Amino acid sequence: MTQTTHIKGVDSFSLHSYTEGVGPLRDALTAAGHTLTHLPAHLVPQRFPDDDTALADYDLVILSDIGANSIQLAPRVTDHSERGHDRLANLATWVAGGGALLMVGGYLSFTGFEGKAAFRQSPLEPVLPVEMLGEDDRVELPAGATPAVLQEGHPAVGGAGTQWPHLLGYNRVRTRPGATTLAEIAGDPLLVVGEHGRGRTAAFTSDCSPHWAPPEFCESWEGYRSLFDGLVRWLTG
C-alpha cells in the first residue's frame, strides 16, 4: 500500500494505491503445475497459519518481503493483550517435522531495511540455511551484477543454466555450516539450500520481482520459471 502526497502551491492532497509483487512468481509456478495460495502482506497478521494443523494443508511456505513482526504479532496479541500462537516457532517446528521453507530477499526479508525484518533473533533463524547479519543487510546494486552459478547440476537450480540476467540488489547473509551455496552474487550467497530436521529449507537472497529483480530477470528470462520450479520441487521432495 502506497500513500503519495502531492503539493500544489499552498494546497496538497494524498493519493493511495495498492499493488502486488507476486505476479512473476505466481505465474511461473502455476505455469509449472503448482497450486499457489498467496497471502498479501496486509492479511498476514490475521490469516497466517497458526499451528501444525493449519500448516498441514501446505507442502511449502514461501516468505518474501514480509517481516517477522507481521507473522508473530496477531491482532489478539497487539490489540487485546491476549496470549496467542507463536507462529514463527510453530513454523520452525513444522519444518523440522518434514515441512519446507523458502525465504526470498527484499527490504523486509532476513535482517532487512534498518533491521526491521527482524528474523535474526526470531525462532526461524536456526531453521534457515544462512546466518543473518546484525545490521541493515541490504546491498544495493544500481549498476547491476550478474550471478555466478556454482552448482549448475543441482536439482534445486532446475536446469536454469549458468547465464542468469543481472540483479539490482540482495540481502547479505553467510552460508550456515552444513548448507550448500548454489549461486553467488558479488561474492555473497545468492541461492543456498539446506536441511532442518526432516525438512528442507532454501534462501534466495535477491527478490522474485522488481525492484531488485528487473524485468530482464523475472519476466523475459526463460530460466526464471525453471529456477523456481526446481527450487519448489527440491524443497518438497
PDB file of C-alpha atoms in Angstrom:
ATOM      1  CA  MET A   1       0.000   0.000   0.000  1.00  0.00           C
ATOM      2  CA  THR A   2       1.440   3.352  -1.032  1.00  0.00           C
ATOM      3  CA  GLN A   3       0.452   6.873   0.024  1.00  0.00           C
ATOM      4  CA  THR A   4       1.679   9.750  -2.131  1.00  0.00           C
ATOM      5  CA  THR A   5       1.320  13.399  -1.106  1.00  0.00           C
ATOM      6  CA  HIS A   6       1.059  15.967  -3.909  1.00  0.00           C
ATOM      7  CA  ILE A   7       1.810  19.580  -3.028  1.00  0.00           C
ATOM      8  CA  LYS A   8       0.472  22.252  -5.412  1.00  0.00           C
ATOM      9  CA  GLY A   9       1.500  25.635  -4.088  1.00  0.00           C
ATOM     10  CA  VAL A  10      -0.347  26.104  -0.783  1.00  0.00           C
ATOM     11  CA  ASP A  11      -2.651  23.148  -1.401  1.00  0.00           C
ATOM     12  CA  SER A  12      -1.953  19.450  -1.052  1.00  0.00           C
ATOM     13  CA  PHE A  13      -3.754  16.158  -1.436  1.00  0.00           C
ATOM     14  CA  SER A  14      -2.923  12.476  -0.956  1.00  0.00           C
ATOM     15  CA  LEU A  15      -3.389   9.532  -3.285  1.00  0.00           C
ATOM     16  CA  HIS A  16      -3.372   5.908  -2.193  1.00  0.00           C
ATOM     17  CA  SER A  17      -2.679   2.780  -4.228  1.00  0.00           C
ATOM     18  CA  TYR A  18      -2.435  -0.979  -3.748  1.00  0.00           C
ATOM     19  CA  THR A  19      -0.140  -3.217  -5.772  1.00  0.00           C
ATOM     20  CA  GLU A  20       1.044  -6.824  -5.552  1.00  0.00           C
ATOM     21  CA  GLY A  21       4.526  -8.049  -6.448  1.00  0.00           C
ATOM     22  CA  VAL A  22       3.644 -11.727  -6.533  1.00  0.00           C
ATOM     23  CA  GLY A  23       2.797 -11.762 -10.254  1.00  0.00           C
ATOM     24  CA  PRO A  24       6.033 -13.112 -11.779  1.00  0.00           C
ATOM     25  CA  LEU A  25       6.461 -15.855  -9.172  1.00  0.00           C
ATOM     26  CA  ARG A  26       2.795 -16.831  -9.162  1.00  0.00           C
ATOM     27  CA  ASP A  27       2.692 -17.038 -12.964  1.00  0.00           C
ATOM     28  CA  ALA A  28       5.897 -19.082 -13.121  1.00  0.00           C
ATOM     29  CA  LEU A  29       4.800 -21.610 -10.500  1.00  0.00           C
ATOM     30  CA  THR A  30       1.257 -22.049 -11.763  1.00  0.00           C
ATOM     31  CA  ALA A  31       2.582 -22.495 -15.315  1.00  0.00           C
ATOM     32  CA  ALA A  32       4.836 -25.250 -13.953  1.00  0.00           C
ATOM     33  CA  GLY A  33       1.834 -27.050 -12.470  1.00  0.00           C
ATOM     34  CA  HIS A  34       1.944 -25.898  -8.846  1.00  0.00           C
ATOM     35  CA  THR A  35      -1.017 -24.640  -6.822  1.00  0.00           C
ATOM     36  CA  LEU A  36      -0.165 -21.394  -5.052  1.00  0.00           C
ATOM     37  CA  THR A  37      -2.041 -19.659  -2.244  1.00  0.00           C
ATOM     38  CA  HIS A  38      -0.983 -16.012  -1.994  1.00  0.00           C
ATOM     39  CA  LEU A  39      -1.402 -14.176   1.300  1.00  0.00           C
ATOM     40  CA  PRO A  40      -0.920 -10.408   0.753  1.00  0.00           C
ATOM     41  CA  ALA A  41       1.144  -8.610   3.374  1.00  0.00           C
ATOM     42  CA  HIS A  42      -1.780  -6.736   4.927  1.00  0.00           C
ATOM     43  CA  LEU A  43      -3.591 -10.030   5.609  1.00  0.00           C
ATOM     44  CA  VAL A  44      -0.631 -11.843   7.180  1.00  0.00           C
ATOM     45  CA  PRO A  45      -1.275 -10.714  10.799  1.00  0.00           C
ATOM     46  CA  GLN A  46      -4.852 -12.007  10.646  1.00  0.00           C
ATOM     47  CA  ARG A  47      -4.552 -15.081   8.448  1.00  0.00           C
ATOM     48  CA  PHE A  48      -1.098 -16.646   8.620  1.00  0.00           C
ATOM     49  CA  PRO A  49      -1.454 -20.314   9.692  1.00  0.00           C
ATOM     50  CA  ASP A  50      -1.323 -20.606  13.476  1.00  0.00           C
ATOM     51  CA  ASP A  51      -0.064 -24.124  14.063  1.00  0.00           C
ATOM     52  CA  ASP A  52       0.840 -27.533  12.633  1.00  0.00           C
ATOM     53  CA  THR A  53      -2.799 -28.317  11.900  1.00  0.00           C
ATOM     54  CA  ALA A  54      -3.201 -25.242   9.717  1.00  0.00           C
ATOM     55  CA  LEU A  55       0.217 -25.670   8.097  1.00  0.00           C
ATOM     56  CA  ALA A  56      -0.582 -29.285   7.241  1.00  0.00           C
ATOM     57  CA  ASP A  57      -2.633 -28.033   4.282  1.00  0.00           C
ATOM     58  CA  TYR A  58       0.588 -26.934   2.565  1.00  0.00           C
ATOM     59  CA  ASP A  59       3.801 -28.518   1.273  1.00  0.00           C
ATOM     60  CA  LEU A  60       5.894 -25.347   1.280  1.00  0.00           C
ATOM     61  CA  VAL A  61       5.846 -21.880   2.820  1.00  0.00           C
ATOM     62  CA  ILE A  62       7.496 -19.038   0.884  1.00  0.00           C
ATOM     63  CA  LEU A  63       8.246 -15.824   2.771  1.00  0.00           C
ATOM     64  CA  SER A  64       9.064 -12.858   0.555  1.00  0.00           C
ATOM     65  CA  ASP A  65       9.431  -9.284   1.775  1.00  0.00           C
ATOM     66  CA  ILE A  66       7.320  -9.767   4.913  1.00  0.00           C
ATOM     67  CA  GLY A  67       8.860  -9.126   8.331  1.00  0.00           C
ATOM     68  CA  ALA A  68       8.842 -11.283  11.434  1.00  0.00           C
ATOM     69  CA  ASN A  69       6.551  -8.866  13.288  1.00  0.00           C
ATOM     70  CA  SER A  70       3.714  -9.304  10.810  1.00  0.00           C
ATOM     71  CA  ILE A  71       3.783 -13.069  11.334  1.00  0.00           C
ATOM     72  CA  GLN A  72       4.295 -13.136  15.096  1.00  0.00           C
ATOM     73  CA  LEU A  73       2.016 -10.298  16.173  1.00  0.00           C
ATOM     74  CA  ALA A  74      -1.572 -11.322  15.591  1.00  0.00           C
ATOM     75  CA  PRO A  75      -4.301  -8.761  16.404  1.00  0.00           C
ATOM     76  CA  ARG A  76      -5.386 -10.641  19.529  1.00  0.00           C
ATOM     77  CA  VAL A  77      -1.900 -10.095  20.968  1.00  0.00           C
ATOM     78  CA  THR A  78      -1.299  -6.485  19.898  1.00  0.00           C
ATOM     79  CA  ASP A  79      -4.860  -5.181  20.219  1.00  0.00           C
ATOM     80  CA  HIS A  80      -6.179  -7.173  23.171  1.00  0.00           C
ATOM     81  CA  SER A  81      -3.045  -8.293  25.068  1.00  0.00           C
ATOM     82  CA  GLU A  82      -4.186 -11.910  24.894  1.00  0.00           C
ATOM     83  CA  ARG A  83      -1.906 -14.916  24.638  1.00  0.00           C
ATOM     84  CA  GLY A  84      -1.818 -16.455  21.197  1.00  0.00           C
ATOM     85  CA  HIS A  85       0.210 -18.735  18.959  1.00  0.00           C
ATOM     86  CA  ASP A  86       3.915 -18.134  18.350  1.00  0.00           C
ATOM     87  CA  ARG A  87       3.536 -18.651  14.646  1.00  0.00           C
ATOM     88  CA  LEU A  88       7.239 -18.440  13.802  1.00  0.00           C
ATOM     89  CA  ALA A  89       8.060 -21.046  16.454  1.00  0.00           C
ATOM     90  CA  ASN A  90       5.291 -23.252  15.122  1.00  0.00           C
ATOM     91  CA  LEU A  91       6.561 -22.783  11.569  1.00  0.00           C
ATOM     92  CA  ALA A  92      10.029 -23.838  12.712  1.00  0.00           C
ATOM     93  CA  THR A  93       8.585 -26.958  14.335  1.00  0.00           C
ATOM     94  CA  TRP A  94       6.599 -27.755  11.194  1.00  0.00           C
ATOM     95  CA  VAL A  95       9.731 -27.533   9.029  1.00  0.00           C
ATOM     96  CA  ALA A  96      11.682 -29.762  11.429  1.00  0.00           C
ATOM     97  CA  GLY A  97       8.900 -32.316  11.149  1.00  0.00           C
ATOM     98  CA  GLY A  98       9.162 -32.509   7.365  1.00  0.00           C
ATOM     99  CA  GLY A  99       7.856 -29.197   6.019  1.00  0.00           C
ATOM    100  CA  ALA A 100       9.657 -26.918   3.582  1.00  0.00           C
ATOM    101  CA  LEU A 101      10.563 -23.233   3.747  1.00  0.00           C
ATOM    102  CA  LEU A 102      11.908 -20.747   1.197  1.00  0.00           C
ATOM    103  CA  MET A 103      12.820 -17.180   2.116  1.00  0.00           C
ATOM    104  CA  VAL A 104      13.149 -14.755  -0.787  1.00  0.00           C
ATOM    105  CA  GLY A 105      15.005 -11.488  -0.310  1.00  0.00           C
ATOM    106  CA  GLY A 106      13.650  -7.968  -0.053  1.00  0.00           C
ATOM    107  CA  TYR A 107      13.575  -4.929   2.200  1.00  0.00           C
ATOM    108  CA  LEU A 108      11.632  -6.945   4.807  1.00  0.00           C
ATOM    109  CA  SER A 109      13.412 -10.286   4.463  1.00  0.00           C
ATOM    110  CA  PHE A 110      16.271 -11.718   6.557  1.00  0.00           C
ATOM    111  CA  THR A 111      17.518  -8.739   8.663  1.00  0.00           C
ATOM    112  CA  GLY A 112      16.199  -6.190   6.209  1.00  0.00           C
ATOM    113  CA  PHE A 113      15.975  -2.422   5.825  1.00  0.00           C
ATOM    114  CA  GLU A 114      17.261  -0.806   9.026  1.00  0.00           C
ATOM    115  CA  GLY A 115      16.985  -4.249  10.633  1.00  0.00           C
ATOM    116  CA  LYS A 116      13.175  -4.091  10.514  1.00  0.00           C
ATOM    117  CA  ALA A 117      12.625  -7.554   9.020  1.00  0.00           C
ATOM    118  CA  ALA A 118      13.918  -8.852  12.370  1.00  0.00           C
ATOM    119  CA  PHE A 119      14.282 -12.565  11.566  1.00  0.00           C
ATOM    120  CA  ARG A 120      17.787 -12.786  13.039  1.00  0.00           C
ATOM    121  CA  GLN A 121      16.650 -13.230  16.649  1.00  0.00           C
ATOM    122  CA  SER A 122      13.389 -14.995  15.830  1.00  0.00           C
ATOM    123  CA  PRO A 123      12.620 -18.725  16.209  1.00  0.00           C
ATOM    124  CA  LEU A 124      13.040 -19.035  12.447  1.00  0.00           C
ATOM    125  CA  GLU A 125      16.710 -18.021  12.475  1.00  0.00           C
ATOM    126  CA  PRO A 126      18.179 -21.514  13.109  1.00  0.00           C
ATOM    127  CA  VAL A 127      15.866 -23.047  10.503  1.00  0.00           C
ATOM    128  CA  LEU A 128      17.227 -21.094   7.537  1.00  0.00           C
ATOM    129  CA  PRO A 129      20.338 -22.330   5.692  1.00  0.00           C
ATOM    130  CA  VAL A 130      22.004 -18.937   6.168  1.00  0.00           C
ATOM    131  CA  GLU A 131      23.233 -16.824   9.066  1.00  0.00           C
ATOM    132  CA  MET A 132      21.946 -13.250   9.131  1.00  0.00           C
ATOM    133  CA  LEU A 133      23.754 -10.010   9.908  1.00  0.00           C
ATOM    134  CA  GLY A 134      23.034  -7.897  12.961  1.00  0.00           C
ATOM    135  CA  GLU A 135      22.564  -4.708  10.950  1.00  0.00           C
ATOM    136  CA  ASP A 136      20.828  -3.498   7.797  1.00  0.00           C
ATOM    137  CA  ASP A 137      21.826  -6.254   5.358  1.00  0.00           C
ATOM    138  CA  ARG A 138      20.775  -4.717   2.032  1.00  0.00           C
ATOM    139  CA  VAL A 139      23.292  -4.473  -0.784  1.00  0.00           C
ATOM    140  CA  GLU A 140      22.056  -2.124  -3.496  1.00  0.00           C
ATOM    141  CA  LEU A 141      23.495  -2.704  -6.967  1.00  0.00           C
ATOM    142  CA  PRO A 142      22.164   0.150  -9.107  1.00  0.00           C
ATOM    143  CA  ALA A 143      24.615  -0.734 -11.907  1.00  0.00           C
ATOM    144  CA  GLY A 144      23.542  -4.390 -11.722  1.00  0.00           C
ATOM    145  CA  ALA A 145      25.541  -7.536 -11.017  1.00  0.00           C
ATOM    146  CA  THR A 146      25.428 -10.903 -12.761  1.00  0.00           C
ATOM    147  CA  PRO A 147      25.003 -14.010 -10.581  1.00  0.00           C
ATOM    148  CA  ALA A 148      27.605 -16.777 -10.637  1.00  0.00           C
ATOM    149  CA  VAL A 149      26.159 -20.292 -10.627  1.00  0.00           C
ATOM    150  CA  LEU A 150      28.360 -22.656  -8.620  1.00  0.00           C
ATOM    151  CA  GLN A 151      26.424 -25.925  -8.972  1.00  0.00           C
ATOM    152  CA  GLU A 152      24.567 -25.938 -12.276  1.00  0.00           C
ATOM    153  CA  GLY A 153      23.599 -29.600 -11.942  1.00  0.00           C
ATOM    154  CA  HIS A 154      21.902 -29.371  -8.543  1.00  0.00           C
ATOM    155  CA  PRO A 155      18.172 -30.167  -8.919  1.00  0.00           C
ATOM    156  CA  ALA A 156      17.198 -27.027  -6.997  1.00  0.00           C
ATOM    157  CA  VAL A 157      18.619 -24.914  -9.847  1.00  0.00           C
ATOM    158  CA  GLY A 158      16.043 -26.520 -12.114  1.00  0.00           C
ATOM    159  CA  GLY A 159      18.208 -26.609 -15.222  1.00  0.00           C
ATOM    160  CA  ALA A 160      18.205 -22.803 -15.446  1.00  0.00           C
ATOM    161  CA  GLY A 161      21.748 -22.858 -16.809  1.00  0.00           C
ATOM    162  CA  THR A 162      24.610 -20.552 -15.866  1.00  0.00           C
ATOM    163  CA  GLN A 163      23.750 -17.405 -17.831  1.00  0.00           C
ATOM    164  CA  TRP A 164      21.461 -15.545 -15.438  1.00  0.00           C
ATOM    165  CA  PRO A 165      20.432 -11.923 -16.036  1.00  0.00           C
ATOM    166  CA  HIS A 166      21.652  -9.161 -13.765  1.00  0.00           C
ATOM    167  CA  LEU A 167      20.074  -8.307 -10.416  1.00  0.00           C
ATOM    168  CA  LEU A 168      19.889  -4.912  -8.725  1.00  0.00           C
ATOM    169  CA  GLY A 169      20.364  -5.866  -5.086  1.00  0.00           C
ATOM    170  CA  TYR A 170      20.180  -8.540  -2.399  1.00  0.00           C
ATOM    171  CA  ASN A 171      20.341  -9.222   1.338  1.00  0.00           C
ATOM    172  CA  ARG A 172      23.851 -10.053   2.537  1.00  0.00           C
ATOM    173  CA  VAL A 173      23.999 -13.302   4.530  1.00  0.00           C
ATOM    174  CA  ARG A 174      26.528 -16.018   5.357  1.00  0.00           C
ATOM    175  CA  THR A 175      26.071 -19.658   4.414  1.00  0.00           C
ATOM    176  CA  ARG A 176      25.366 -21.729   7.508  1.00  0.00           C
ATOM    177  CA  PRO A 177      27.799 -24.600   8.132  1.00  0.00           C
ATOM    178  CA  GLY A 178      26.430 -27.729   6.514  1.00  0.00           C
ATOM    179  CA  ALA A 179      24.347 -25.831   3.946  1.00  0.00           C
ATOM    180  CA  THR A 180      25.184 -25.603   0.233  1.00  0.00           C
ATOM    181  CA  THR A 181      25.650 -22.439  -1.799  1.00  0.00           C
ATOM    182  CA  LEU A 182      24.401 -22.971  -5.341  1.00  0.00           C
ATOM    183  CA  ALA A 183      24.847 -19.422  -6.662  1.00  0.00           C
ATOM    184  CA  GLU A 184      26.569 -16.211  -5.606  1.00  0.00           C
ATOM    185  CA  ILE A 185      26.271 -12.529  -6.405  1.00  0.00           C
ATOM    186  CA  ALA A 186      29.067 -10.014  -5.858  1.00  0.00           C
ATOM    187  CA  GLY A 187      30.876 -12.739  -3.888  1.00  0.00           C
ATOM    188  CA  ASP A 188      27.996 -13.271  -1.441  1.00  0.00           C
ATOM    189  CA  PRO A 189      25.469 -16.126  -1.265  1.00  0.00           C
ATOM    190  CA  LEU A 190      22.509 -15.758  -3.619  1.00  0.00           C
ATOM    191  CA  LEU A 191      20.955 -19.235  -3.530  1.00  0.00           C
ATOM    192  CA  VAL A 192      21.573 -21.532  -0.554  1.00  0.00           C
ATOM    193  CA  VAL A 193      19.861 -24.820   0.308  1.00  0.00           C
ATOM    194  CA  GLY A 194      19.949 -26.957   3.414  1.00  0.00           C
ATOM    195  CA  GLU A 195      18.051 -29.242   5.748  1.00  0.00           C
ATOM    196  CA  HIS A 196      16.466 -28.710   9.143  1.00  0.00           C
ATOM    197  CA  GLY A 197      15.366 -31.828  10.957  1.00  0.00           C
ATOM    198  CA  ARG A 198      13.334 -33.817   8.438  1.00  0.00           C
ATOM    199  CA  GLY A 199      12.526 -30.713   6.385  1.00  0.00           C
ATOM    200  CA  ARG A 200      14.290 -28.728   3.692  1.00  0.00           C
ATOM    201  CA  THR A 201      14.978 -25.007   3.521  1.00  0.00           C
ATOM    202  CA  ALA A 202      16.335 -22.532   0.983  1.00  0.00           C
ATOM    203  CA  ALA A 203      17.279 -18.876   0.772  1.00  0.00           C
ATOM    204  CA  PHE A 204      17.208 -16.790  -2.410  1.00  0.00           C
ATOM    205  CA  THR A 205      18.699 -13.526  -1.217  1.00  0.00           C
ATOM    206  CA  SER A 206      17.563 -11.265  -4.060  1.00  0.00           C
ATOM    207  CA  ASP A 207      13.924 -10.581  -4.906  1.00  0.00           C
ATOM    208  CA  CYS A 208      11.493 -12.506  -7.105  1.00  0.00           C
ATOM    209  CA  SER A 209      10.024  -9.281  -8.524  1.00  0.00           C
ATOM    210  CA  PRO A 210      11.083  -5.639  -9.043  1.00  0.00           C
ATOM    211  CA  HIS A 211      12.911  -3.657  -7.992  1.00  0.00           C
ATOM    212  CA  TRP A 212      15.845  -5.981  -7.207  1.00  0.00           C
ATOM    213  CA  ALA A 213      14.675  -8.460  -9.841  1.00  0.00           C
ATOM    214  CA  PRO A 214      14.349  -6.394 -13.039  1.00  0.00           C
ATOM    215  CA  PRO A 215      12.065  -7.415 -15.915  1.00  0.00           C
ATOM    216  CA  GLU A 216      15.065  -8.993 -17.659  1.00  0.00           C
ATOM    217  CA  PHE A 217      15.236 -11.493 -14.784  1.00  0.00           C
ATOM    218  CA  CYS A 218      11.643 -12.135 -13.749  1.00  0.00           C
ATOM    219  CA  GLU A 219       9.725 -11.554 -16.986  1.00  0.00           C
ATOM    220  CA  SER A 220      11.759 -12.159 -20.150  1.00  0.00           C
ATOM    221  CA  TRP A 221      14.259 -14.753 -18.881  1.00  0.00           C
ATOM    222  CA  GLU A 222      13.086 -18.297 -19.621  1.00  0.00           C
ATOM    223  CA  GLY A 223      15.226 -19.623 -16.777  1.00  0.00           C
ATOM    224  CA  TYR A 224      13.129 -17.828 -14.135  1.00  0.00           C
ATOM    225  CA  ARG A 225      10.366 -20.426 -14.295  1.00  0.00           C
ATOM    226  CA  SER A 226      12.876 -23.294 -14.377  1.00  0.00           C
ATOM    227  CA  LEU A 227      14.739 -21.917 -11.357  1.00  0.00           C
ATOM    228  CA  PHE A 228      11.759 -21.504  -9.050  1.00  0.00           C
ATOM    229  CA  ASP A 229      10.099 -24.688 -10.273  1.00  0.00           C
ATOM    230  CA  GLY A 230      13.312 -26.548  -9.474  1.00  0.00           C
ATOM    231  CA  LEU A 231      13.511 -24.932  -6.055  1.00  0.00           C
ATOM    232  CA  VAL A 232       9.943 -25.864  -5.187  1.00  0.00           C
ATOM    233  CA  ARG A 233      10.344 -29.456  -6.385  1.00  0.00           C
ATOM    234  CA  TRP A 234      13.613 -29.933  -4.485  1.00  0.00           C
ATOM    235  CA  LEU A 235      12.234 -28.371  -1.303  1.00  0.00           C
ATOM    236  CA  THR A 236       9.109 -30.515  -1.312  1.00  0.00           C
ATOM    237  CA  GLY A 237      10.945 -33.690  -2.271  1.00  0.00           C
TER     238      GLY A 237
END
